[in-house]
PDB file of C-alpha atoms in Angstrom:
ATOM      1  CA  UNK A   1      -0.228  -0.099   0.274  1.00 53.00           C
ATOM      2  CA  UNK A   2       1.269   3.667  -1.430  1.00 61.00           C
ATOM      3  CA  UNK A   3       0.943   5.571   1.721  1.00 84.00           C
ATOM      4  CA  UNK A   4       1.248   9.096  -0.083  1.00 93.00           C
ATOM      5  CA  UNK A   5      -0.528   9.619  -3.936  1.00 95.00           C
ATOM      6  CA  UNK A   6       1.263  12.155  -6.240  1.00 96.00           C
ATOM      7  CA  UNK A   7       0.044  12.799  -9.365  1.00 96.00           C
ATOM      8  CA  UNK A   8       0.098  12.859 -12.153  1.00 97.00           C
ATOM      9  CA  UNK A   9       2.353  10.268 -12.473  1.00 96.00           C
ATOM     10  CA  UNK A  10       4.191  12.299 -15.142  1.00 97.00           C
ATOM     11  CA  UNK A  11       3.775  15.656 -17.237  1.00 97.00           C
ATOM     12  CA  UNK A  12       4.770  17.339 -20.045  1.00 97.00           C
ATOM     13  CA  UNK A  13       3.873  20.963 -20.979  1.00 97.00           C
ATOM     14  CA  UNK A  14       5.406  24.193 -23.058  1.00 97.00           C
ATOM     15  CA  UNK A  15       7.250  26.829 -21.266  1.00 98.00           C
ATOM     16  CA  UNK A  16       5.481  29.353 -19.735  1.00 97.00           C
ATOM     17  CA  UNK A  17       2.648  27.174 -19.537  1.00 98.00           C
ATOM     18  CA  UNK A  18       0.965  26.974 -14.649  1.00 98.00           C
ATOM     19  CA  UNK A  19       0.337  23.304 -13.609  1.00 97.00           C
ATOM     20  CA  UNK A  20      -0.142  21.905 -10.466  1.00 98.00           C
ATOM     21  CA  UNK A  21       0.869  18.631  -8.722  1.00 98.00           C
ATOM     22  CA  UNK A  22      -0.783  17.120  -5.976  1.00 97.00           C
ATOM     23  CA  UNK A  23       0.377  14.665  -2.791  1.00 97.00           C
ATOM     24  CA  UNK A  24      -2.694  12.561  -1.223  1.00 95.00           C
ATOM     25  CA  UNK A  25      -2.464  10.573   1.774  1.00 93.00           C
ATOM     26  CA  UNK A  26      -5.125   8.931   4.011  1.00 90.00           C
ATOM     27  CA  UNK A  27      -2.990   9.169   6.666  1.00 89.00           C
ATOM     28  CA  UNK A  28      -2.094  11.976   9.125  1.00 90.00           C
ATOM     29  CA  UNK A  29       1.085  13.628   8.695  1.00 89.00           C
ATOM     30  CA  UNK A  30       3.408  16.064  11.392  1.00 87.00           C
ATOM     31  CA  UNK A  31       4.753  17.771   8.055  1.00 89.00           C
ATOM     32  CA  UNK A  32       4.931  16.784   4.333  1.00 93.00           C
ATOM     33  CA  UNK A  33       8.387  18.121   2.223  1.00 95.00           C
ATOM     34  CA  UNK A  34       8.948  18.120  -1.109  1.00 97.00           C
ATOM     35  CA  UNK A  35      12.017  17.396  -3.131  1.00 98.00           C
ATOM     36  CA  UNK A  36      13.297  18.180  -6.495  1.00 98.00           C
ATOM     37  CA  UNK A  37      15.336  15.485  -8.236  1.00 97.00           C
ATOM     38  CA  UNK A  38      17.629  16.319 -11.146  1.00 95.00           C
ATOM     39  CA  UNK A  39      19.160  13.077 -13.659  1.00 91.00           C
ATOM     40  CA  UNK A  40      21.801  11.859 -12.149  1.00 92.00           C
ATOM     41  CA  UNK A  41      21.472  13.050  -8.407  1.00 95.00           C
ATOM     42  CA  UNK A  42      20.206  12.865  -5.719  1.00 97.00           C
ATOM     43  CA  UNK A  43      16.637  15.129  -4.565  1.00 97.00           C
ATOM     44  CA  UNK A  44      16.797  18.078  -3.235  1.00 97.00           C
ATOM     45  CA  UNK A  45      14.605  19.966  -0.288  1.00 96.00           C
ATOM     46  CA  UNK A  46      12.951  22.490  -1.790  1.00 97.00           C
ATOM     47  CA  UNK A  47       9.970  23.002   1.068  1.00 96.00           C
ATOM     48  CA  UNK A  48       8.765  21.954   4.437  1.00 93.00           C
ATOM     49  CA  UNK A  49       5.361  22.777   5.258  1.00 93.00           C
ATOM     50  CA  UNK A  50       4.394  21.980   8.707  1.00 89.00           C
ATOM     51  CA  UNK A  51       1.010  23.409  10.167  1.00 89.00           C
ATOM     52  CA  UNK A  52      -2.688  22.681   8.270  1.00 91.00           C
ATOM     53  CA  UNK A  53      -3.517  25.429   5.881  1.00 93.00           C
ATOM     54  CA  UNK A  54       0.040  26.604   5.709  1.00 94.00           C
ATOM     55  CA  UNK A  55       0.900  27.949   2.446  1.00 97.00           C
ATOM     56  CA  UNK A  56       4.057  29.047   1.219  1.00 96.00           C
ATOM     57  CA  UNK A  57       5.899  30.889  -1.841  1.00 97.00           C
ATOM     58  CA  UNK A  58       9.586  30.080  -3.418  1.00 95.00           C
ATOM     59  CA  UNK A  59       9.501  32.262  -6.445  1.00 96.00           C
ATOM     60  CA  UNK A  60       7.486  30.952  -9.040  1.00 97.00           C
ATOM     61  CA  UNK A  61       6.820  28.185  -6.533  1.00 97.00           C
ATOM     62  CA  UNK A  62       3.852  28.131  -4.421  1.00 98.00           C
ATOM     63  CA  UNK A  63       2.961  24.534  -1.956  1.00 97.00           C
ATOM     64  CA  UNK A  64       0.500  24.160   0.272  1.00 96.00           C
ATOM     65  CA  UNK A  65      -0.492  21.775   2.787  1.00 95.00           C
ATOM     66  CA  UNK A  66      -3.666  20.255   3.606  1.00 93.00           C
ATOM     67  CA  UNK A  67      -6.658  21.716   6.463  1.00 92.00           C
ATOM     68  CA  UNK A  68      -6.182  17.893   8.111  1.00 92.00           C
ATOM     69  CA  UNK A  69      -2.138  17.701   7.831  1.00 89.00           C
ATOM     70  CA  UNK A  70      -3.044  14.831   4.654  1.00 91.00           C
ATOM     71  CA  UNK A  71      -2.307  16.019   1.485  1.00 93.00           C
ATOM     72  CA  UNK A  72      -0.367  18.851  -0.551  1.00 96.00           C
ATOM     73  CA  UNK A  73       0.221  20.438  -3.708  1.00 97.00           C
ATOM     74  CA  UNK A  74       2.386  22.487  -5.750  1.00 98.00           C
ATOM     75  CA  UNK A  75       1.473  24.923  -8.084  1.00 98.00           C
ATOM     76  CA  UNK A  76       4.014  26.360 -10.888  1.00 98.00           C
ATOM     77  CA  UNK A  77       3.818  29.671 -12.571  1.00 98.00           C
ATOM     78  CA  UNK A  78       4.804  30.024 -16.225  1.00 98.00           C
ATOM     79  CA  UNK A  79       7.789  26.681 -15.539  1.00 97.00           C
ATOM     80  CA  UNK A  80      10.629  26.916 -17.554  1.00 97.00           C
ATOM     81  CA  UNK A  81      13.033  24.342 -18.624  1.00 96.00           C
ATOM     82  CA  UNK A  82      15.087  24.860 -15.611  1.00 95.00           C
ATOM     83  CA  UNK A  83      12.122  23.152 -14.052  1.00 97.00           C
ATOM     84  CA  UNK A  84      11.912  19.771 -15.124  1.00 97.00           C
ATOM     85  CA  UNK A  85      13.178  17.565 -12.883  1.00 97.00           C
ATOM     86  CA  UNK A  86      11.780  15.143 -11.191  1.00 97.00           C
ATOM     87  CA  UNK A  87       9.668  16.116  -7.712  1.00 98.00           C
ATOM     88  CA  UNK A  88       8.619  14.451  -5.024  1.00 97.00           C
ATOM     89  CA  UNK A  89       6.211  14.684  -1.730  1.00 96.00           C
ATOM     90  CA  UNK A  90       7.623  12.983   1.536  1.00 95.00           C
ATOM     91  CA  UNK A  91       5.658  12.538   4.418  1.00 92.00           C
ATOM     92  CA  UNK A  92       7.031  13.007   8.637  1.00 86.00           C
ATOM     93  CA  UNK A  93       6.009   9.965  10.376  1.00 76.00           C
ATOM     94  CA  UNK A  94       6.694   8.206  14.296  1.00 68.00           C
ATOM     95  CA  UNK A  95       8.949  10.426  16.761  1.00 61.00           C
ATOM     96  CA  UNK A  96      12.584   9.303  14.774  1.00 67.00           C
ATOM     97  CA  UNK A  97      11.159  11.592  11.539  1.00 74.00           C
ATOM     98  CA  UNK A  98      12.042   8.694   8.830  1.00 83.00           C
ATOM     99  CA  UNK A  99      10.398  10.253   5.686  1.00 89.00           C
ATOM    100  CA  UNK A 100       7.836   8.109   3.980  1.00 90.00           C
ATOM    101  CA  UNK A 101       8.141   9.204  -0.117  1.00 93.00           C
ATOM    102  CA  UNK A 102       5.811   9.440  -2.802  1.00 94.00           C
ATOM    103  CA  UNK A 103       5.973   8.053  -6.442  1.00 95.00           C
ATOM    104  CA  UNK A 104       6.972  11.195  -7.503  1.00 96.00           C
ATOM    105  CA  UNK A 105       5.926  13.237 -10.501  1.00 97.00           C
ATOM    106  CA  UNK A 106       8.040  13.567 -13.939  1.00 97.00           C
ATOM    107  CA  UNK A 107       7.489  17.157 -15.349  1.00 97.00           C
ATOM    108  CA  UNK A 108       9.232  18.427 -19.027  1.00 97.00           C
ATOM    109  CA  UNK A 109       9.153  21.728 -19.792  1.00 97.00           C
ATOM    110  CA  UNK A 110       9.947  22.365 -23.538  1.00 97.00           C
ATOM    111  CA  UNK A 111      11.314  24.918 -24.291  1.00 95.00           C
TER     112      UNK A 111
ATOM    113  CA  UNK B   1      31.399  22.061   3.005  1.00 62.00           C
ATOM    114  CA  UNK B   2      31.204  18.470   1.497  1.00 75.00           C
ATOM    115  CA  UNK B   3      27.391  17.606   2.133  1.00 95.00           C
ATOM    116  CA  UNK B   4      27.023  13.669   1.940  1.00 97.00           C
ATOM    117  CA  UNK B   5      29.897  11.875  -0.367  1.00 97.00           C
ATOM    118  CA  UNK B   6      29.156   7.675  -1.606  1.00 98.00           C
ATOM    119  CA  UNK B   7      31.446   6.211  -2.707  1.00 97.00           C
ATOM    120  CA  UNK B   8      31.817   4.969  -5.901  1.00 97.00           C
ATOM    121  CA  UNK B   9      29.724   5.762  -7.622  1.00 96.00           C
ATOM    122  CA  UNK B  10      28.658   3.077 -10.197  1.00 97.00           C
ATOM    123  CA  UNK B  11      29.851  -0.945  -9.944  1.00 97.00           C
ATOM    124  CA  UNK B  12      29.246  -4.134 -11.317  1.00 97.00           C
ATOM    125  CA  UNK B  13      29.171  -6.577  -9.443  1.00 97.00           C
ATOM    126  CA  UNK B  14      28.763 -10.899 -10.173  1.00 97.00           C
ATOM    127  CA  UNK B  15      25.546 -12.475  -8.231  1.00 98.00           C
ATOM    128  CA  UNK B  16      26.946 -13.723  -5.402  1.00 97.00           C
ATOM    129  CA  UNK B  17      29.832 -11.233  -5.100  1.00 97.00           C
ATOM    130  CA  UNK B  18      29.695  -8.742  -1.864  1.00 96.00           C
ATOM    131  CA  UNK B  19      30.608  -4.980  -1.260  1.00 96.00           C
ATOM    132  CA  UNK B  20      30.367  -2.196   0.445  1.00 97.00           C
ATOM    133  CA  UNK B  21      28.429   1.376   0.142  1.00 98.00           C
ATOM    134  CA  UNK B  22      30.558   3.873   1.442  1.00 97.00           C
ATOM    135  CA  UNK B  23      28.312   7.353   2.963  1.00 98.00           C
ATOM    136  CA  UNK B  24      30.502   9.924   4.754  1.00 98.00           C
ATOM    137  CA  UNK B  25      29.271  13.781   5.833  1.00 98.00           C
ATOM    138  CA  UNK B  26      30.779  16.621   7.112  1.00 96.00           C
ATOM    139  CA  UNK B  27      27.227  18.525   8.269  1.00 96.00           C
ATOM    140  CA  UNK B  28      27.360  16.931  11.663  1.00 96.00           C
ATOM    141  CA  UNK B  29      24.105  15.501  11.402  1.00 96.00           C
ATOM    142  CA  UNK B  30      22.883  12.857  14.052  1.00 95.00           C
ATOM    143  CA  UNK B  31      20.582  11.009  11.633  1.00 95.00           C
ATOM    144  CA  UNK B  32      22.127   8.405   8.430  1.00 97.00           C
ATOM    145  CA  UNK B  33      20.199   6.358   5.269  1.00 97.00           C
ATOM    146  CA  UNK B  34      20.155   4.406   2.979  1.00 98.00           C
ATOM    147  CA  UNK B  35      17.499   4.064   0.460  1.00 97.00           C
ATOM    148  CA  UNK B  36      17.480   2.767  -3.180  1.00 97.00           C
ATOM    149  CA  UNK B  37      15.084   3.460  -5.969  1.00 97.00           C
ATOM    150  CA  UNK B  38      13.533   1.681  -8.708  1.00 95.00           C
ATOM    151  CA  UNK B  39      11.578   2.386 -11.482  1.00 90.00           C
ATOM    152  CA  UNK B  40       7.846   2.873 -10.711  1.00 86.00           C
ATOM    153  CA  UNK B  41       8.523   2.153  -6.817  1.00 87.00           C
ATOM    154  CA  UNK B  42      10.463   4.972  -6.038  1.00 89.00           C
ATOM    155  CA  UNK B  43      12.519   6.140  -2.497  1.00 94.00           C
ATOM    156  CA  UNK B  44      12.006   2.767  -0.383  1.00 94.00           C
ATOM    157  CA  UNK B  45      14.401   2.808   2.828  1.00 94.00           C
ATOM    158  CA  UNK B  46      16.776  -0.148   3.851  1.00 97.00           C
ATOM    159  CA  UNK B  47      18.260   0.954   6.613  1.00 97.00           C
ATOM    160  CA  UNK B  48      18.627   3.719   8.699  1.00 96.00           C
ATOM    161  CA  UNK B  49      20.980   4.797  12.209  1.00 96.00           C
ATOM    162  CA  UNK B  50      20.142   8.004  14.619  1.00 94.00           C
ATOM    163  CA  UNK B  51      23.282   8.708  16.289  1.00 94.00           C
ATOM    164  CA  UNK B  52      27.166   6.590  16.342  1.00 96.00           C
ATOM    165  CA  UNK B  53      26.978   2.816  17.086  1.00 95.00           C
ATOM    166  CA  UNK B  54      22.722   2.685  16.890  1.00 96.00           C
ATOM    167  CA  UNK B  55      20.611   1.308  13.774  1.00 97.00           C
ATOM    168  CA  UNK B  56      17.387  -0.106  12.847  1.00 95.00           C
ATOM    169  CA  UNK B  57      15.849  -2.006   9.921  1.00 96.00           C
ATOM    170  CA  UNK B  58      13.635  -0.124   7.625  1.00 93.00           C
ATOM    171  CA  UNK B  59      10.937  -1.520   4.474  1.00 92.00           C
ATOM    172  CA  UNK B  60      14.077  -3.412   2.561  1.00 96.00           C
ATOM    173  CA  UNK B  61      16.216  -4.357   5.228  1.00 97.00           C
ATOM    174  CA  UNK B  62      16.638  -7.781   3.582  1.00 97.00           C
ATOM    175  CA  UNK B  63      20.192  -9.016   2.048  1.00 97.00           C
ATOM    176  CA  UNK B  64      21.367  -5.767   3.457  1.00 98.00           C
ATOM    177  CA  UNK B  65      23.544  -4.670   6.563  1.00 97.00           C
ATOM    178  CA  UNK B  66      24.902  -1.109   7.733  1.00 98.00           C
ATOM    179  CA  UNK B  67      27.489  -0.472  10.366  1.00 98.00           C
ATOM    180  CA  UNK B  68      27.483   3.130  11.795  1.00 97.00           C
ATOM    181  CA  UNK B  69      30.640   2.660  13.985  1.00 96.00           C
ATOM    182  CA  UNK B  70      31.662   6.525  13.195  1.00 96.00           C
ATOM    183  CA  UNK B  71      28.869   9.652  13.133  1.00 97.00           C
ATOM    184  CA  UNK B  72      30.029  10.495  10.122  1.00 97.00           C
ATOM    185  CA  UNK B  73      30.231   7.769   8.401  1.00 98.00           C
ATOM    186  CA  UNK B  74      27.231   5.055   7.106  1.00 98.00           C
ATOM    187  CA  UNK B  75      28.642   2.002   5.690  1.00 98.00           C
ATOM    188  CA  UNK B  76      25.910  -0.271   3.861  1.00 98.00           C
ATOM    189  CA  UNK B  77      26.821  -3.942   3.138  1.00 98.00           C
ATOM    190  CA  UNK B  78      25.653  -6.191   0.468  1.00 97.00           C
ATOM    191  CA  UNK B  79      27.069 -10.599   1.578  1.00 92.00           C
ATOM    192  CA  UNK B  80      25.459 -12.110  -1.572  1.00 96.00           C
ATOM    193  CA  UNK B  81      24.653  -9.888  -4.219  1.00 97.00           C
ATOM    194  CA  UNK B  82      21.355 -10.761  -6.371  1.00 97.00           C
ATOM    195  CA  UNK B  83      19.943  -9.569  -9.883  1.00 97.00           C
ATOM    196  CA  UNK B  84      17.364  -8.060  -7.701  1.00 97.00           C
ATOM    197  CA  UNK B  85      19.150  -5.916  -5.707  1.00 98.00           C
ATOM    198  CA  UNK B  86      20.073  -3.688  -9.168  1.00 98.00           C
ATOM    199  CA  UNK B  87      19.187  -0.340  -8.592  1.00 98.00           C
ATOM    200  CA  UNK B  88      20.184   3.258  -7.369  1.00 98.00           C
ATOM    201  CA  UNK B  89      21.413   4.069  -3.975  1.00 98.00           C
ATOM    202  CA  UNK B  90      20.961   7.060  -2.010  1.00 98.00           C
ATOM    203  CA  UNK B  91      22.468   7.530   1.349  1.00 98.00           C
ATOM    204  CA  UNK B  92      20.474  10.687   3.773  1.00 97.00           C
ATOM    205  CA  UNK B  93      21.511  12.326   6.805  1.00 97.00           C
ATOM    206  CA  UNK B  94      20.015  15.104   8.531  1.00 94.00           C
ATOM    207  CA  UNK B  95      20.151  17.035  11.720  1.00 91.00           C
ATOM    208  CA  UNK B  96      16.304  17.390  12.583  1.00 87.00           C
ATOM    209  CA  UNK B  97      14.273  15.155   9.552  1.00 85.00           C
ATOM    210  CA  UNK B  98      11.276  17.070  10.666  1.00 82.00           C
ATOM    211  CA  UNK B  99      11.753  20.589   9.962  1.00 84.00           C
ATOM    212  CA  UNK B 100      15.275  19.758   8.367  1.00 86.00           C
ATOM    213  CA  UNK B 101      14.438  16.922   5.800  1.00 90.00           C
ATOM    214  CA  UNK B 102      17.202  14.992   4.432  1.00 94.00           C
ATOM    215  CA  UNK B 103      20.755  15.601   2.702  1.00 96.00           C
ATOM    216  CA  UNK B 104      20.935  13.000   0.357  1.00 97.00           C
ATOM    217  CA  UNK B 105      24.284  12.123  -1.768  1.00 97.00           C
ATOM    218  CA  UNK B 106      24.154  11.578  -4.942  1.00 97.00           C
ATOM    219  CA  UNK B 107      23.885   8.040  -5.684  1.00 97.00           C
ATOM    220  CA  UNK B 108      25.629   4.348  -6.214  1.00 97.00           C
ATOM    221  CA  UNK B 109      24.477   3.362  -9.632  1.00 97.00           C
ATOM    222  CA  UNK B 110      24.890  -0.873  -8.852  1.00 98.00           C
ATOM    223  CA  UNK B 111      24.261  -3.313 -11.953  1.00 98.00           C
ATOM    224  CA  UNK B 112      24.551  -7.326 -10.402  1.00 98.00           C
ATOM    225  CA  UNK B 113      24.815  -9.524 -12.878  1.00 97.00           C
TER     226      UNK B 113
END
């Protein structure tokens, strides 16, 4: 059973378009994190959201944590080719903070 | 500041051979992790450590062993490699996982033939 479901799995868009990636679960998480991974590299942390309903912005990226702390979304405005990569959400469970990762959304932004 | 360094970056093993993957971090992090990443399966936790001298099993520990003799190093061993262990292996470390997240290495691509 996959605790964190990400959708869509693949997304191919043109430069300048907007997009939203979703991360859903039936479980409650103490916090949720988003990572971006480029080919041949490890994931890099983008943001951590902690409070239900929290919204964080990172330049053209907007992250939202659901009120019930079971889901999250990542919205990218005016996507650029440099946004291309695998976007992973990860939920924090347990006192030791082990992360549970979704399978990721592979984004391709074409010039 | 090197962060998390994994060695080697690539390796090809024959079935039944053994090897050790080395992970080193220079950030004085207490927590360290080993994940494997496979197409369609995502990142799966193999073993982790919450401090020097401690280790614990993750989601997919079978066929792997680990050691954390020094705080900065976390070793992943394969005693008898199998083709099912062909994967990309990532090490990560953290100071405060729930808030600060993980710092990942760049991975080791292992092929078992």
